[in-house]
CSV table of C-alpha atoms in Angstrom, one decimal:
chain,number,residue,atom,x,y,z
A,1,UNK,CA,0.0,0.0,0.0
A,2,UNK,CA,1.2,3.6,-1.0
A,3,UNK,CA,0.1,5.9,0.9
A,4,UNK,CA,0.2,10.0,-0.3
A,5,UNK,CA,-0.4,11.2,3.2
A,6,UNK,CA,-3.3,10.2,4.5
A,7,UNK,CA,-4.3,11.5,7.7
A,8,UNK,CA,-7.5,9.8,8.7
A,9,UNK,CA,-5.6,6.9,10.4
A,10,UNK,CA,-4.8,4.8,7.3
A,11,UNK,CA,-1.4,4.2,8.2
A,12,UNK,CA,-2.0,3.3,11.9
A,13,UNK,CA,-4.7,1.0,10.6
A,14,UNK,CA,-2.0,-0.7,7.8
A,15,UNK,CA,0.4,-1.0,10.9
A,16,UNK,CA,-1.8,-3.0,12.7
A,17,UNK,CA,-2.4,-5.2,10.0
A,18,UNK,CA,1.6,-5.8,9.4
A,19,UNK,CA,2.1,-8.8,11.3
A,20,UNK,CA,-1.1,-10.4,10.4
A,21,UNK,CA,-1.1,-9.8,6.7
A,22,UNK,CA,1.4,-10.5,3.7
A,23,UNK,CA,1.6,-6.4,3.3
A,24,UNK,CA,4.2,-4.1,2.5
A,25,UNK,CA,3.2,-0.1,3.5
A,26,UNK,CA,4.8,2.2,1.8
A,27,UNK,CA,4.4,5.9,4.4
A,28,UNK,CA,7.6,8.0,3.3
A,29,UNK,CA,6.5,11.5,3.6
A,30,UNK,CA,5.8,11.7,-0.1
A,31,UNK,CA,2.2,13.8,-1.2
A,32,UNK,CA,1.7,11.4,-3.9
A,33,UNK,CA,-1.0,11.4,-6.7
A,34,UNK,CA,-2.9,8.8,-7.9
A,35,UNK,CA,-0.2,8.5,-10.7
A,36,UNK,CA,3.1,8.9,-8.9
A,37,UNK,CA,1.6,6.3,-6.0
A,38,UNK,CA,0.7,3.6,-8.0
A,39,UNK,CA,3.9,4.0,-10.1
A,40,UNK,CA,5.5,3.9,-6.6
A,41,UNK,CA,3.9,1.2,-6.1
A,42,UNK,CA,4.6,-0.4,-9.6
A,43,UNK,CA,8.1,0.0,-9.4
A,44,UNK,CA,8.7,-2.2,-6.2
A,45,UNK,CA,6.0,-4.5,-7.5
A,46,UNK,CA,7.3,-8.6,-8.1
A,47,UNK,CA,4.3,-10.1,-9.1
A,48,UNK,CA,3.4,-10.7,-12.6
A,49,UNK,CA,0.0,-8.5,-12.2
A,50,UNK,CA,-0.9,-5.4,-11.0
A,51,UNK,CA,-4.1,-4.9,-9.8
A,52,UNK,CA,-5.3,-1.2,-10.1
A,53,UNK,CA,-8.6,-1.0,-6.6
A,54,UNK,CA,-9.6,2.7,-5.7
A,55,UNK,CA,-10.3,4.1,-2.3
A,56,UNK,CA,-14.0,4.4,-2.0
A,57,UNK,CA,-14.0,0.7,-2.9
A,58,UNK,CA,-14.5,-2.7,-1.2
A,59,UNK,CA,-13.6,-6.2,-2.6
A,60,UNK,CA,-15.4,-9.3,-2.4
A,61,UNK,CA,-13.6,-11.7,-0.6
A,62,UNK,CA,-13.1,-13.5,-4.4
A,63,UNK,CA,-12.2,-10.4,-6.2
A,64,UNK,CA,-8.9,-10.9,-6.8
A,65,UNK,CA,-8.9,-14.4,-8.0
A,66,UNK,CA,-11.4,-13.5,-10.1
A,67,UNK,CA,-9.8,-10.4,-11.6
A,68,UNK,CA,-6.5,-11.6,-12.3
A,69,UNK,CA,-7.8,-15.5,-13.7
A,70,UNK,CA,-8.0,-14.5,-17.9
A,71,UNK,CA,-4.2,-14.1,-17.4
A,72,UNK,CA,-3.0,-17.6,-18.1
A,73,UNK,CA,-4.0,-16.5,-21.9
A,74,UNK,CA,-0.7,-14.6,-23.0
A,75,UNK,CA,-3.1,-12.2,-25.3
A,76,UNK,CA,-4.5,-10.7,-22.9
A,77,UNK,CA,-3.0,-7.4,-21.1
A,78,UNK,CA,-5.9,-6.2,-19.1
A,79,UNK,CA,-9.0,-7.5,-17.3
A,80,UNK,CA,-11.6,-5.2,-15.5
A,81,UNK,CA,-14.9,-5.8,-13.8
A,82,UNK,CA,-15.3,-2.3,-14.1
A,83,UNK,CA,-15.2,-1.1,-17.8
A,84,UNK,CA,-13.1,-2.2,-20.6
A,85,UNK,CA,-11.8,1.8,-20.6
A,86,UNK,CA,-10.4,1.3,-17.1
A,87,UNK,CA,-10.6,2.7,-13.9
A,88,UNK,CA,-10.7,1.0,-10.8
A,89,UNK,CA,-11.2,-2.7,-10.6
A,90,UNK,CA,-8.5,-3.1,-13.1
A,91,UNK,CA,-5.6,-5.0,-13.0
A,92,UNK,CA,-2.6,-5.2,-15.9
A,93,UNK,CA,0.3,-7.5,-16.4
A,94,UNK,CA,3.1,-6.1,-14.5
A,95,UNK,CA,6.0,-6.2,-17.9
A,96,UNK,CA,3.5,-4.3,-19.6
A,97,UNK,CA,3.3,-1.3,-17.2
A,98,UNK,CA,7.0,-0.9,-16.1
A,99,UNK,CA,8.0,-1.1,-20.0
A,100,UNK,CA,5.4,1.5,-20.8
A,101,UNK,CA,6.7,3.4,-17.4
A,102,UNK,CA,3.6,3.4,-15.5
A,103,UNK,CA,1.1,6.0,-15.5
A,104,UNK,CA,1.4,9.3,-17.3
A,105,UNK,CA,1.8,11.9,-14.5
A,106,UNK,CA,1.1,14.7,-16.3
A,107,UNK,CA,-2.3,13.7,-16.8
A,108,UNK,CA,-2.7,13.9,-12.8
A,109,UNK,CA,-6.2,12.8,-12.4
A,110,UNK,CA,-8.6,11.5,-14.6
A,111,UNK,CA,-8.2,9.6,-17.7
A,112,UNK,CA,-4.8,8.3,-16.3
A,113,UNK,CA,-6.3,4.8,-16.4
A,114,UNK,CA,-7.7,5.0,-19.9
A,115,UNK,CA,-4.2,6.0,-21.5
A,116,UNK,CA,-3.2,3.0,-19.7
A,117,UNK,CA,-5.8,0.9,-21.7
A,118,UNK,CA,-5.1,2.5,-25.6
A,119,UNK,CA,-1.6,1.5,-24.7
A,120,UNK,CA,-2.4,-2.0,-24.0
A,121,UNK,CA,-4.7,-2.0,-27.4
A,122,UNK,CA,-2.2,-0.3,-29.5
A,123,UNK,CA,0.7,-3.1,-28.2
A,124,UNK,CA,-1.4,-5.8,-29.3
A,125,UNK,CA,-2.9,-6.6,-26.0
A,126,UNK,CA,-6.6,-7.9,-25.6
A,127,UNK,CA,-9.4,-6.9,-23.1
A,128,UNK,CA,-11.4,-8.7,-20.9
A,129,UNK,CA,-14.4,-7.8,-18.3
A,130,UNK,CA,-14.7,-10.5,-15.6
A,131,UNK,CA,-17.2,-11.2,-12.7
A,132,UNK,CA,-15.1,-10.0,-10.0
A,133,UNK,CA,-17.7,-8.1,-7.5
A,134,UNK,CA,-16.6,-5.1,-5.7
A,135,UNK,CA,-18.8,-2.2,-3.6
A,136,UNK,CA,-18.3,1.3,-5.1
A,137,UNK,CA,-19.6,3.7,-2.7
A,138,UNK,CA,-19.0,6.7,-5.5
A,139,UNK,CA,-21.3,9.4,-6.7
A,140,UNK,CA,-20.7,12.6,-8.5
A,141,UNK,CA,-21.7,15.5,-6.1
A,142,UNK,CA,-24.5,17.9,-7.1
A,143,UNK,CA,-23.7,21.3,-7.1
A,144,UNK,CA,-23.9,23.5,-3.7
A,145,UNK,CA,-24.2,27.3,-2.9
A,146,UNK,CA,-26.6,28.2,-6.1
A,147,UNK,CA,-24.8,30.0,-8.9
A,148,UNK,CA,-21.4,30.3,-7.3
A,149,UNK,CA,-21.5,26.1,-6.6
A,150,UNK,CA,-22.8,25.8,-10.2
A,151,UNK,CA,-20.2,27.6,-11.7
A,152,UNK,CA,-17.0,26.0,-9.4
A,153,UNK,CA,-18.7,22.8,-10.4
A,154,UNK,CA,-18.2,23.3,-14.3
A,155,UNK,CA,-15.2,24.7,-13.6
A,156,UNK,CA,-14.0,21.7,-11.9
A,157,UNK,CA,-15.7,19.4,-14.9
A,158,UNK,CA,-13.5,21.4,-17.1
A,159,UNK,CA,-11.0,20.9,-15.6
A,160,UNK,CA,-11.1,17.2,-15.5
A,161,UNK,CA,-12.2,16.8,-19.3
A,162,UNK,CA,-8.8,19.1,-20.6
A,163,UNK,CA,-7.7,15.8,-20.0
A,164,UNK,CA,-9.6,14.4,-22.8
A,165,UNK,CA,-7.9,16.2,-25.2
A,166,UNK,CA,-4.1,15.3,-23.9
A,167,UNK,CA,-5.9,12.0,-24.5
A,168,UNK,CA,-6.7,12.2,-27.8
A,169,UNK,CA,-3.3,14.2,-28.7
A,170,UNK,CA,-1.4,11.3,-27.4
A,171,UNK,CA,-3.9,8.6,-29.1
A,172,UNK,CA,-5.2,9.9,-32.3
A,173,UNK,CA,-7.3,6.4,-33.2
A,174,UNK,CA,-10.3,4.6,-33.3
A,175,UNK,CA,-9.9,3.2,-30.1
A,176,UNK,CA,-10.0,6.4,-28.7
A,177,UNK,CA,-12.6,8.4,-30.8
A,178,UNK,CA,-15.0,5.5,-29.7
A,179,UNK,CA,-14.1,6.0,-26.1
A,180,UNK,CA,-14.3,9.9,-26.4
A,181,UNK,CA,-17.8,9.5,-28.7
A,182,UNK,CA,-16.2,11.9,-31.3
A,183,UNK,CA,-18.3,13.5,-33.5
A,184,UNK,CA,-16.9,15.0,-36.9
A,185,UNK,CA,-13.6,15.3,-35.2
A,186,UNK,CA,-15.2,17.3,-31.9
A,187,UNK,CA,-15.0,16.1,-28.6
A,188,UNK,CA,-18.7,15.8,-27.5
């Protein structure tokens, strides 16, 4: 676990769990990103996959198992019970993502995950959703405070879809202009 400076007891919980658990914790000071933690996390990784499980998220006691069994077929790079896009619930053969260097940083949040996945089509890779059951306990906030919350809001959505672009820059494809739902060459 790589943890970007939590401070709602995380890391005494992880401690706890130390002796108990196979788990390495990973508390160095660091303010990571989603990005720069999980290619932390990457880097010291030994296994042959790396499984990709967000914070507002709980397994099922098979998840794992479940997640990570398409693997014995060589073809394929990533498996997801979430979407075939990405995003959490998502776990990638472990080669793959340190020759590809992990996540692109500069995308900071959002679409990080999808970059990811039109790398793993545009190597040849296959996709695969599985049954592997999770809880999300995620839900986009409405807007607060009237006009002023309204307007932060969008901003904020703006913000987030720039990234859209930087992901169509970087893959100019079909893949991609499905995923986006281009229109005429327009992001929608």
């Amino acid at each position: 676990v790589v943890d970007g400076g939590s401070t709602d007891g995380t890391i005494e919980l992880l401690e706890s769990l130390k002796g108990k658990k196979n788990l390495k914790v990973i508390n160095d000071g660091t303010k990571y990103t989603a990005c720069s933690g999980r290619n932390k996390a990457i880097s010291l990784a030994g296994n042959e996959i790396i499984a990709v499980m967000d914070d507002d998220c709980i397994p099922e006691k098979d998840w794992l198992a479940r997640l990570v069994e398409p693997f014995d077929d060589l073809k394929i790079g990533m498996t997801s019970s979430f979407s075939l896009w990405g995003g959490t619930s998502t776990a990638f053969r472990s080669e793959f993502l340190k020759a590809i260097r992990g996540f692109d940083e500069s995308y900071g949040y959002y679409r990080e995950d999808t970059d990811i996945v039109l790398k793993c089509i545009e190597q040849g890779f296959e996709r695969k959703i599985v049954d592997a059951k999770f809880f999300h306990d995620h839900h986009l906030e409405k807007p607060k405070g009237g006009i002023i919350g309204l307007i932060r809001h969008g901003l904020k959505r703006t913000k987030f879809h720039r990234n859209d672009a930087l992901l169509f820059k970087k893959h100019p494809n079909k893949a991609c202009s499905e995923f986006l739902h281009l229109k005429l060459g327009f992001l929608v």
